[in-house]
XYZ file of C-alpha atoms in Angstrom:
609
model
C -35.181 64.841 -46.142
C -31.861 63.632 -46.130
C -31.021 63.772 -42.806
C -34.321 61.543 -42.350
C -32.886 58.512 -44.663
C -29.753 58.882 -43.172
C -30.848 58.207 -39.824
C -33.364 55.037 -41.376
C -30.526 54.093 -43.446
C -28.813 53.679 -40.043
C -31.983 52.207 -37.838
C -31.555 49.370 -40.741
C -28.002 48.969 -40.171
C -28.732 48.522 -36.423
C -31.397 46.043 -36.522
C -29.397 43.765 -39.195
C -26.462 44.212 -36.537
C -28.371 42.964 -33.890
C -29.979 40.209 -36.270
C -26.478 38.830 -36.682
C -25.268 39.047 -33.089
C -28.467 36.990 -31.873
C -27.446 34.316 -34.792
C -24.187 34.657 -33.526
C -25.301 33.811 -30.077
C -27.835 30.961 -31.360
C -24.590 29.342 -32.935
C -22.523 29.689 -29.763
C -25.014 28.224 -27.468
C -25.913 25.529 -30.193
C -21.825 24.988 -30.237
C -21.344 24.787 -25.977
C -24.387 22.357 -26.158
C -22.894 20.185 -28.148
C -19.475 20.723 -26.381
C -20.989 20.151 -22.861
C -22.157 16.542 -23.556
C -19.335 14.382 -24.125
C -18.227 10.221 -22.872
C -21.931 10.661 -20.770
C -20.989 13.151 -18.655
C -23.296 16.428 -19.065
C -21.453 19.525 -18.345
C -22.210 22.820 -17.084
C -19.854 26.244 -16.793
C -19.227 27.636 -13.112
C -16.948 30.067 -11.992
C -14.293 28.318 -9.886
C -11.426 30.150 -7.078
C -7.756 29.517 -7.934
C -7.401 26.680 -5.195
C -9.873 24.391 -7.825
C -7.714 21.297 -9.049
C -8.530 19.892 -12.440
C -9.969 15.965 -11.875
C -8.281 15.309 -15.478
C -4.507 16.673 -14.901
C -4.409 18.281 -11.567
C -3.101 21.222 -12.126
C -4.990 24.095 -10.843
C -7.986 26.205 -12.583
C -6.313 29.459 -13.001
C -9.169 30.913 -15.607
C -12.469 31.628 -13.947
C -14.688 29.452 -15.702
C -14.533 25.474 -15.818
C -16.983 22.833 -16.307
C -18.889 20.286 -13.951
C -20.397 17.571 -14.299
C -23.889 17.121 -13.704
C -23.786 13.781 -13.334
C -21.002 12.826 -10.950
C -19.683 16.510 -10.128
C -16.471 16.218 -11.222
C -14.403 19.789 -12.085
C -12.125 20.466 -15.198
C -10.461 22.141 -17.260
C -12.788 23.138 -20.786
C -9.848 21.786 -22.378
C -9.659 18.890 -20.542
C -13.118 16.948 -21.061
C -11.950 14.576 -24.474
C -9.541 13.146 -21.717
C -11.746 12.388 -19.272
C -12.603 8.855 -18.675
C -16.597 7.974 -19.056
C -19.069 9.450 -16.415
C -19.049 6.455 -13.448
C -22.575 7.310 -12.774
C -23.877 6.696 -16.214
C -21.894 3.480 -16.052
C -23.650 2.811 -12.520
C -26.654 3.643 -14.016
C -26.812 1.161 -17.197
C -25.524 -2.151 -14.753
C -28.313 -1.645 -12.267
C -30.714 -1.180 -15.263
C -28.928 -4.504 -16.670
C -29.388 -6.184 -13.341
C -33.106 -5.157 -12.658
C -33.895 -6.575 -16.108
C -31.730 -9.947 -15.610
C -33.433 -10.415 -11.988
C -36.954 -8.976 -12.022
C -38.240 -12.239 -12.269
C -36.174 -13.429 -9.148
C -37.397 -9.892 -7.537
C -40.737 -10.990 -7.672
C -40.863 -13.962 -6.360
C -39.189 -12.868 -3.458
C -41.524 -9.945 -3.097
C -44.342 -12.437 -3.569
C -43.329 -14.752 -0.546
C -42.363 -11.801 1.897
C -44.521 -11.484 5.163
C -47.237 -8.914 4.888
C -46.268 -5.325 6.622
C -42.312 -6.148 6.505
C -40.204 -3.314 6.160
C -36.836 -5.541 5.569
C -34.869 -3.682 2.870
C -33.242 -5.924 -0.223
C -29.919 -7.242 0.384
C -28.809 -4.984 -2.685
C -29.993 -1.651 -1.499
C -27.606 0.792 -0.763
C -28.499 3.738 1.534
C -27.640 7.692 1.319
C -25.798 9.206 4.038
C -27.330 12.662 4.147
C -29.952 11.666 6.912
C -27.045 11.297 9.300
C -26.875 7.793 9.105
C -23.478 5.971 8.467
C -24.080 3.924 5.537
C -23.522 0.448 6.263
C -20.185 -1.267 5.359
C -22.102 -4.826 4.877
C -25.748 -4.215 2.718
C -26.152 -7.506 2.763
C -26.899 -7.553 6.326
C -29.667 -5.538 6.689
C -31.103 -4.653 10.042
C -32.378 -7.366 12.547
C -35.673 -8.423 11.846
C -36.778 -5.043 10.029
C -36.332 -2.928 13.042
C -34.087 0.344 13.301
C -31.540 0.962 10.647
C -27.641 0.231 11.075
C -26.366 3.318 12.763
C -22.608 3.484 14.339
C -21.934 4.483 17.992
C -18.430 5.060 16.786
C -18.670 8.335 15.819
C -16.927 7.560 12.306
C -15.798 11.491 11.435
C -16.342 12.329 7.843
C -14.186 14.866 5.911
C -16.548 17.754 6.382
C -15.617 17.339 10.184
C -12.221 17.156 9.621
C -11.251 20.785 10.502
C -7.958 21.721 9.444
C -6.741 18.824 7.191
C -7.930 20.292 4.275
C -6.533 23.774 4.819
C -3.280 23.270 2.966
C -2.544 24.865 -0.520
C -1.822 22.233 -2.978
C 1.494 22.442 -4.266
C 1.978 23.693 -7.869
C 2.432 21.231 -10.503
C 6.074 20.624 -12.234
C 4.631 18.582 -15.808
C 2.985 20.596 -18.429
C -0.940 19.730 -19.030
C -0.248 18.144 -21.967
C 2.197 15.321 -20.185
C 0.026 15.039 -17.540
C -3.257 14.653 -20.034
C -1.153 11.955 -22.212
C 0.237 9.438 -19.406
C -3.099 10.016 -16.942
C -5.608 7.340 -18.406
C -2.526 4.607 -19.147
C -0.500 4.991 -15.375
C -3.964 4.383 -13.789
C -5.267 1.586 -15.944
C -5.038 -1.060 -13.621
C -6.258 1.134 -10.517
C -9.259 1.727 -12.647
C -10.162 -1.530 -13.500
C -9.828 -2.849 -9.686
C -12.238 -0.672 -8.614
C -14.961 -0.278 -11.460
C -14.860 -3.648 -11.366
C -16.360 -3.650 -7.778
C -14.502 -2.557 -4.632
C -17.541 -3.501 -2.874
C -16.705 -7.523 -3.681
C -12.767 -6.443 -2.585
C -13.811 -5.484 0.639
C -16.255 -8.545 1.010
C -13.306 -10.519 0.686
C -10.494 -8.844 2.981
C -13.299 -8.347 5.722
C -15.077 -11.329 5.479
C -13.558 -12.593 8.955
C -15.928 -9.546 9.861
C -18.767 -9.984 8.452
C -20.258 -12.082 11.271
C -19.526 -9.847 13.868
C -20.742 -6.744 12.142
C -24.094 -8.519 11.810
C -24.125 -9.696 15.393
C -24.008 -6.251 16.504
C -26.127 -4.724 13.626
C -28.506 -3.427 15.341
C -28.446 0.211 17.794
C -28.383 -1.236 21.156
C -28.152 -4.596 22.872
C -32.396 -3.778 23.583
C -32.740 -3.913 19.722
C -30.422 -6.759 19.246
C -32.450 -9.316 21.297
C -35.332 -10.661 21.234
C -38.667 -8.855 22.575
C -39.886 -11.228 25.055
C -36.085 -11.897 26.541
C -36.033 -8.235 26.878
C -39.380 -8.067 28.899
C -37.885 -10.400 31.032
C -34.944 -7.760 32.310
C -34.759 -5.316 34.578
C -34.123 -1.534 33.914
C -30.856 -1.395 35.565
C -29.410 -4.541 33.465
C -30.565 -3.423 30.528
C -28.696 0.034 30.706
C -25.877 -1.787 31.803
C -25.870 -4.243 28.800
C -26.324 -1.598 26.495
C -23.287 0.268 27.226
C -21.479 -3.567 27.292
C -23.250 -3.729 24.004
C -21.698 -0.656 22.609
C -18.208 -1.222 24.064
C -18.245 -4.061 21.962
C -19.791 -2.726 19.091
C -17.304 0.155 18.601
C -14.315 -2.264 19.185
C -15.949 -3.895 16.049
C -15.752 -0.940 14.359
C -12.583 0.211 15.405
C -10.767 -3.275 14.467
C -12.399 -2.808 11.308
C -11.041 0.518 10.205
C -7.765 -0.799 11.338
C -8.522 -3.805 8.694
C -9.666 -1.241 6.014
C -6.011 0.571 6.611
C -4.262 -2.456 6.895
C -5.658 -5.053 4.184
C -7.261 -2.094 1.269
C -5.061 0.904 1.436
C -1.387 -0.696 2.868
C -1.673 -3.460 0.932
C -3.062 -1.538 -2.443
C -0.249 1.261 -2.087
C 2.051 -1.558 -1.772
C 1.074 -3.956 -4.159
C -0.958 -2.239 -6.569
C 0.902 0.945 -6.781
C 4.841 -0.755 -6.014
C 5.377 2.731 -3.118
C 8.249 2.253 -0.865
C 7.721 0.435 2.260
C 9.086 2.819 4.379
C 6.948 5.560 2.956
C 3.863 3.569 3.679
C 5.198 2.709 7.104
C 5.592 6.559 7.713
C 1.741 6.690 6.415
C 0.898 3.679 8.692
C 2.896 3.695 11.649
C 2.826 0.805 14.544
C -0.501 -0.700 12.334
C 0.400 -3.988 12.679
C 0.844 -3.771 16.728
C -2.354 -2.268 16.385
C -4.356 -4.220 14.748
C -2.827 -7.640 16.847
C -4.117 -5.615 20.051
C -7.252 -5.019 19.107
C -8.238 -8.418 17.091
C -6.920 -10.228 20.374
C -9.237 -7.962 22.512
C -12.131 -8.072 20.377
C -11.934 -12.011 20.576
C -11.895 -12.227 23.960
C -15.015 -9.910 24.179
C -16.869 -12.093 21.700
C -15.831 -14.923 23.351
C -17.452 -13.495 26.589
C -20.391 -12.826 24.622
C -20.689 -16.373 23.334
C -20.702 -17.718 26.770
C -23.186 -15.680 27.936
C -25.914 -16.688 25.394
C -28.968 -18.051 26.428
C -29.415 -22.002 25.775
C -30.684 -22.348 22.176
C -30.637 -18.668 21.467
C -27.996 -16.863 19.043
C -28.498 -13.554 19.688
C -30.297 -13.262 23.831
C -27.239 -12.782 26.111
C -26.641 -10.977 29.251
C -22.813 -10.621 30.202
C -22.614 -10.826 34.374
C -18.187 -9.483 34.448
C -16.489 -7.861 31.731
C -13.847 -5.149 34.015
C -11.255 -8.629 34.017
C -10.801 -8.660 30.432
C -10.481 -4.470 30.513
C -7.888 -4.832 33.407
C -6.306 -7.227 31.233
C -6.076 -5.345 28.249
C -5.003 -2.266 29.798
C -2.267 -3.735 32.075
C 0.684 -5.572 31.952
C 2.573 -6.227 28.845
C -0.879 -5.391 26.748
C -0.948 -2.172 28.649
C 3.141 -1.775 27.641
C 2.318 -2.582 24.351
C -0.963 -0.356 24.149
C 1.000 2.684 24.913
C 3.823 2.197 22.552
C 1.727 1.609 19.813
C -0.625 4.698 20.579
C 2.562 6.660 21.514
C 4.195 5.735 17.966
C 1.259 6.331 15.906
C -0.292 9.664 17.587
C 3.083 11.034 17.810
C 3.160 10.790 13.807
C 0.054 11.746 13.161
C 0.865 14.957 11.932
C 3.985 13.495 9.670
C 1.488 10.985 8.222
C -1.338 13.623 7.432
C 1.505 15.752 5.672
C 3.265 13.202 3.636
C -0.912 11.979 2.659
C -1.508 15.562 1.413
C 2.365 15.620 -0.131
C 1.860 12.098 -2.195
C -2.224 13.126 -3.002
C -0.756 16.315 -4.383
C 2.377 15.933 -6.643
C 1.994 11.667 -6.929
C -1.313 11.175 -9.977
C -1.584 7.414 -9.489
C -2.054 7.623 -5.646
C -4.396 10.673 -5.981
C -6.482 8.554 -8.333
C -5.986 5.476 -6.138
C -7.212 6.742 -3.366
C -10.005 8.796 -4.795
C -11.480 5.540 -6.459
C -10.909 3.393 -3.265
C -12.952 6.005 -1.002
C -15.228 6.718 -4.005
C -16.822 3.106 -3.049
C -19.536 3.247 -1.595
C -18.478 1.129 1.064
C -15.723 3.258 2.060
C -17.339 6.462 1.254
C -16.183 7.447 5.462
C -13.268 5.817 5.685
C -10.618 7.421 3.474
C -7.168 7.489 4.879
C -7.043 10.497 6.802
C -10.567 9.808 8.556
C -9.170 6.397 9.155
C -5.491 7.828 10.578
C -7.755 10.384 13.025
C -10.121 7.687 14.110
C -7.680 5.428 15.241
C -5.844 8.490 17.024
C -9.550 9.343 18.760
C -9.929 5.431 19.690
C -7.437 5.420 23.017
C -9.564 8.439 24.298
C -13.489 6.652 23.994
C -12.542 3.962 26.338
C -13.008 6.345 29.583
C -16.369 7.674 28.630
C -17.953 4.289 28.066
C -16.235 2.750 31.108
C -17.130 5.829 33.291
C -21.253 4.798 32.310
C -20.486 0.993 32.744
C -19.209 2.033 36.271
C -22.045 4.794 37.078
C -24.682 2.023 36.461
C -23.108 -0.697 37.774
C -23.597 -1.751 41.718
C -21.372 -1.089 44.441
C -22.061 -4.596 45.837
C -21.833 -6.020 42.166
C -18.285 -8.347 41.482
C -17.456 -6.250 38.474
C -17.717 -3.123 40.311
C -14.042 -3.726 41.588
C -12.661 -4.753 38.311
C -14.188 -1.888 36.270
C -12.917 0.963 38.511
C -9.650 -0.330 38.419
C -9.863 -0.846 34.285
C -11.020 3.223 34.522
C -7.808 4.079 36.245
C -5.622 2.123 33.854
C -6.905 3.326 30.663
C -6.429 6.782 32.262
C -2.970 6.167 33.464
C -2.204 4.783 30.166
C -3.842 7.937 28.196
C -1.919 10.321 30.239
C 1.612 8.277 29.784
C 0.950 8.172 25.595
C -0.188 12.086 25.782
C 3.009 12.693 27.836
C 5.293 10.477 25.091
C 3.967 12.617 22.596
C 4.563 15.910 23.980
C 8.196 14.861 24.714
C 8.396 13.656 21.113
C 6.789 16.822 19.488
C 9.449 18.728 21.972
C 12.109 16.316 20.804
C 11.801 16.796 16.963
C 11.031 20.537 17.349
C 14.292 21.036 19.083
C 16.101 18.813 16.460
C 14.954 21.185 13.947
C 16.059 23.833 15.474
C 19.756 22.417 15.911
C 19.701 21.500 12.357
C 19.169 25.199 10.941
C 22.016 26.691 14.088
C 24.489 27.954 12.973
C 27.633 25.804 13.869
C 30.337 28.877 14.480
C 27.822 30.956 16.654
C 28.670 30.571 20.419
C 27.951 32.034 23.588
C 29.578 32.976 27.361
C 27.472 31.984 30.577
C 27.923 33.653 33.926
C 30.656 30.831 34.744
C 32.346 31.204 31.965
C 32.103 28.243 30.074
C 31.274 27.878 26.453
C 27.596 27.056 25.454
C 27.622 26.091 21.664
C 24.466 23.979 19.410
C 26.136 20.783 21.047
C 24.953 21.487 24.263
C 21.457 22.014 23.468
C 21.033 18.082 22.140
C 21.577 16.989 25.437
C 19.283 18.748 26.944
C 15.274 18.165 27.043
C 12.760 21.436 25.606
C 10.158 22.480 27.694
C 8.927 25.448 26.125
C 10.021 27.508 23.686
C 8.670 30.775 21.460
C 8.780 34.135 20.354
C 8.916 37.123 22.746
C 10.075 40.712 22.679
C 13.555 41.827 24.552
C 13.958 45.866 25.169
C 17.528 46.705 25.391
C 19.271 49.587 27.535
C 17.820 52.208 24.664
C 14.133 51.251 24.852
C 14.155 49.641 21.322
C 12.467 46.135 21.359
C 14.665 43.206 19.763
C 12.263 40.212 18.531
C 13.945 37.181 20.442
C 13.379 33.206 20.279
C 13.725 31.776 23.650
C 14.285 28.175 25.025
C 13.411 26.882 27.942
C 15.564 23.791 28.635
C 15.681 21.442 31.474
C 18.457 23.561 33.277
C 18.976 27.130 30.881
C 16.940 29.167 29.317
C 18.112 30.038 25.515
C 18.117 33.415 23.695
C 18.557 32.707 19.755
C 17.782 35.158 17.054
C 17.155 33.798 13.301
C 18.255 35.682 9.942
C 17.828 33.954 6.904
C 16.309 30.703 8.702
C 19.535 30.766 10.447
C 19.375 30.222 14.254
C 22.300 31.873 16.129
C 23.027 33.229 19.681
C 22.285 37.152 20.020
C 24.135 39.784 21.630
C 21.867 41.012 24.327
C 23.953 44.232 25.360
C 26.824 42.576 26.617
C 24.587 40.039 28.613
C 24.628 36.229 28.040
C 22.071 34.688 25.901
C 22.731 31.552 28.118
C 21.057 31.780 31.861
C 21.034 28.854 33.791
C 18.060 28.325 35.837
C 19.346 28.169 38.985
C 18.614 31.519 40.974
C 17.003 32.959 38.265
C 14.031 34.781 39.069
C 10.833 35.798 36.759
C 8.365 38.629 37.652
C 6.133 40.388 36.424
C 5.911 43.770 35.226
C 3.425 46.609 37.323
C 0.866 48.086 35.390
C 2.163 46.259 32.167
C 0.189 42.642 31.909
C 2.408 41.489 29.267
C 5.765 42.573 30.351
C 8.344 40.387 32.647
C 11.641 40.771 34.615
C 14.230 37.936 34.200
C 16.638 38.320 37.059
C 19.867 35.938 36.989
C 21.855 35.717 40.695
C 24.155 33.475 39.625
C 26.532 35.994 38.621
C 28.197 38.123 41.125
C 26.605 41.035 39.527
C 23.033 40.112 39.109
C 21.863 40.590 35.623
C 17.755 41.655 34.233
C 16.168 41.039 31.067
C 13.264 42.849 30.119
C 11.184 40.599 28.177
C 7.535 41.286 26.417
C 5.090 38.809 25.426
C 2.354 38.589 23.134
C -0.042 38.151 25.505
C -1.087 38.000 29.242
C -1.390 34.220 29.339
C 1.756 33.895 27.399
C 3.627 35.713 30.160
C 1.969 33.931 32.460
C 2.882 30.831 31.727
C 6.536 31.795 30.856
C 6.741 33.097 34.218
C 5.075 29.455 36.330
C 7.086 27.001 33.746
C 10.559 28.911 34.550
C 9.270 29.031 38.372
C 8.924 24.559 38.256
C 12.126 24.072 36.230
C 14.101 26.274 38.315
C 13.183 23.874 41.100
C 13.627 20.922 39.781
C 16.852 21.613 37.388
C 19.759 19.843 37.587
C 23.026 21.403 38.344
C 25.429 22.694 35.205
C 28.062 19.996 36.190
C 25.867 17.193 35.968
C 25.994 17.797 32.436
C 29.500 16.560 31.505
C 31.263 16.079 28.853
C 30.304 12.317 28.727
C 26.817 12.667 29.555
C 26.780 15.198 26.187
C 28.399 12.274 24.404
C 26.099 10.179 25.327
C 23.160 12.017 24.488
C 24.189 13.220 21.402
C 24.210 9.278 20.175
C 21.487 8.638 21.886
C 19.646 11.579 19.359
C 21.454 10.349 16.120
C 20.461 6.534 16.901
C 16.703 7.920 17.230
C 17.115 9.858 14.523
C 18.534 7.076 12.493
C 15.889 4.501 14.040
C 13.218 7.159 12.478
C 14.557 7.282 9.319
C 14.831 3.642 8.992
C 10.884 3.587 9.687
């Protein structure tokens, strides 16, 4: 009997223990509810990764859970959401409901007096990209006469394409949250209020020496962008031909304009708006201004082509007879010169630019929030600065393709024909030269950074006896360079950095991100290349002999790479320098001199940029 009220005495205690921990649950979901809703945004708890950055004080979301928005899908901190600014969407929302209501009465008339069966889209509607369309930098325009919708032929790349800009860690945040939460909403103030107050009408201003262009070539294709009956008029074989002129053109429109959008938004916001240093936007935007005078003077001459091949009476029927004079102009010459310094200056700094973007949109709040409310606009949803920085690296490299399908449809008899094959080996010419400039320059400021981190006492002995010391590598030109394996007379392997230079090839070994010259056995870590000999290794596919015969007893090296086609090339690079290298004594003393200003007046020039 007992034992039987003990045990209901303790059923009773367990069902009032589970009546409190479902009111206790009742309260806490009552409590996040309430929590969850705050300045219109509606939030929701997700479990985040470590590499999550807080929209509200950018510092990363260590715990696992967070909160998102609903609404416009931002990510914070749970203690973060009394300083976040009001949901943008909501705000969105309530002005387009204001509008509606101000204008229906507008709307309808216009409705009212529209042609039966037309599919023309409002000048106000504003178009998803998820379709694969690019939405359209100018609404307003709308599509010729209701047909196809605006699509680009310029391949604009969006972030999702962007493969390994993105990859970097962000870098760990110095000011406390609280700092950060206190001085966010003030510092970007005026940043705010420039774009919620309609970045759309900014643009509309800056690119309004655009706008007629980007309506003249609106629609898909130059068969689209005339008029039916002119169209039925053509033959097949000029009507391909005029719509690759047609795109040509149109992606030079495009083109000049994302050099606009860098040039007269972002520039001239970081520089006004945000008071950066003009040579840290110059490192961001290197050679624009060249850039953008090249390409506005060629895109006027190929509108003015255009204009003087309308029709009589007609503003949109044209059929252009020669266009490969204005490309041999463009890519000859001084243009040409000027073409491939430009390209050479800004591809070669692509990467700097990219890194100091992701340095600035990491530690720097107001240009993180600047730029995420410029690209936030809807008008510049795919051109942010990086996708603007690649496009314009891309650009150079389009010309061939187009001009190789001008050329395949063009006839042999035809007077362009000439012109055009001749533009096709210039742009080709000049794309080779600028990829050349910038391997030299990516060799350049890799070797410079490895002189800076040699150690300055470390020296070596050559064959002829003559000291080699970090001097003598600045006057010399890299070729190749990496990380290989040496075995030494015990069998043991040594890991070894080697250099090829224009006349030696360089063993270094680092220690403590200290470069300094090795002892190889006795052996010299210097070997110039002439009579020196690479082989390969029987049976081993990743093993080669280094045999110097410039001393009067010859000398091997053993050396292991990581891979066949590593050895491989090691082995055919040594093989063309070795023919081609200059003797040791045309490297005197003066000629060292020399090139050692010559390296701190580039290096000063760069820094100065």
């Amino acid at each position: 009997m007992t034992s039987r009220l003990r045990n209901e005495r303790l059923r009773e205690i367990s069902l009032k223990n589970k009546e409190k921990d479902k009111m206790k649950e009742r309260e806490k979901e009552a409590k996040e509810r309430e929590t969850r809703v705050a300045n219109g945004h509606l939030f929701n708890c997700i479990t985040v990764s470590g590499n999550t950055l807080c929209y509200v004080c950018n510092k990363s979301i260590i715990t696992r859970e967070a909160f998102i928005c609903t609404t416009c899908s931002v990510t914070i901190h749970k203690t973060c959401k009394d300083a976040l600014p009001s949901c943008i969407k909501v705000k969105q929302k309530q002005l387009k409901a204001a509008q509606a209501r101000n204008s229906s009465a507008l709307h309808n008339v216009a409705f009212r007096t529209k042609v039966p069966g037309s599919r023309e889209r409002p000048s106000s509607a504003v178009f998803a990209s998820d379709s694969g369309r690019q939405t359209p930098l100018f609404p307003q325009l709308g599509s010729r006469r209701g047909r196809t919708p605006f699509h680009s032929l310029s391949k604009s790349v969006s972030t999702n394409n962007i493969g390994n800009l993105n990859d970097d860690t962000p870098f760990r945040r110095i000011l406390s949250q609280s700092t950060d939460s206190l001085n966010m909403r003030n510092r970007t103030l005026s940043v705010e209020s420039l774009i919620d107050e309609g970045a759309s009408s900014v643009y509309t201003q800056l690119m309004g020496d655009l706008e007629t262009d980007e309506k003249d070539f609106a629609a898909d294709s130059w068969s689209l962008a005339v008029d039916s009956s002119f169209l039925q008029t053509q033959r097949k074989d000029v009507i391909k031909r005029q719509d690759v002129i047609y795109e040509l053109i149109q992606t030079e429109v495009h083109h000049v304009r994302t050099l606009k959008i860098m040039s007269e938004i972002f520039r001239k916001g970081m520089l006004e708006d945000l008071q950066m240093d003009p040579l840290t936007v110059q490192t961001l935007f290197p050679s624009l201004d060249e850039l953008v005078s090249l390409h506005v003077h060629f895109l006027s001459e190929l509108l003015t082509r255009r204009k003087h091949s309308l029709q009589p009476g007609s503003t949109n029927n044209f059929v252009i007879q020669r266009l490969g004079d204005l490309l041999v102009n463009q890519f000859s010459g001084t243009s040409g010169e000027e073409m491939r310094r430009a390209y050479t200056e800004f591809c070669s700094r692509h990467t700097k630019a990219v890194k100091l973007y992701k340095e600035l949109f990491t530690r720097d709040k107001r240009f993180q929030q600047f730029v995420r409310r410029m690209t936030r606009s809807s008008v510049l949803r795919r051109h942010g600065v990086q996708e603007c920085i690649l496009l314009v690296t891309q650009r150079i490299t389009k010309y061939p393709v187009i001009l190789t399908r001008l050329l395949h449809i063009t006839k042999a008899n035809d007077q362009d024909q000439e012109d055009l094959a001749r533009a096709l080996t210039l742009v080709k010419e000049l794309i080779t030269r600028v990829d050349q400039d910038v391997h030299d320059s990516e060799k350049r400021s890799r070797l410079q950074e490895i002189c800076s981190r040699f150690d300055s006492r470390s020296l070596t002995i050559m064959h002829s006896g003559r000291e080699f010391r970090r001097e003598d590598l600045l006057c010399r030109k890299l070729v190749h360079d990496g990380f290989v394996l040496w075995k030494n007379a015990t069998g043991r392997f040594k890991d070894i950095q080697v250099l090829l230079l224009t006349d030696v090839l360089v063993f270094l070994q680092e220690k403590d991100q200290r470069y300094s010259f090795p002892g190889l056995d006795s052996k010299p870590a210097v070997l110039s290349l002439q009579k020196l000999i690479a082989r390969d290794i029987a049976n081993q596919e990743k093993g080669m002999f280094l045999i110097s015969a410039a001393a009067p007893t010859p000398e091997m090296y053993e050396i292991h790479t990581g891979s066949r086609e590593d050895r491989n090339t090691w082995i055919r690079l040594i093989e063309q320098c070795s023919r081609v290298c200059p003797k040791m004594e045309d490297f005197s003393k003066e000629m060292e001199t020399k090139a050692m200003l010559s390296e701190l007046k580039d290096e000063m020039e760069q820094r100065d940029r």
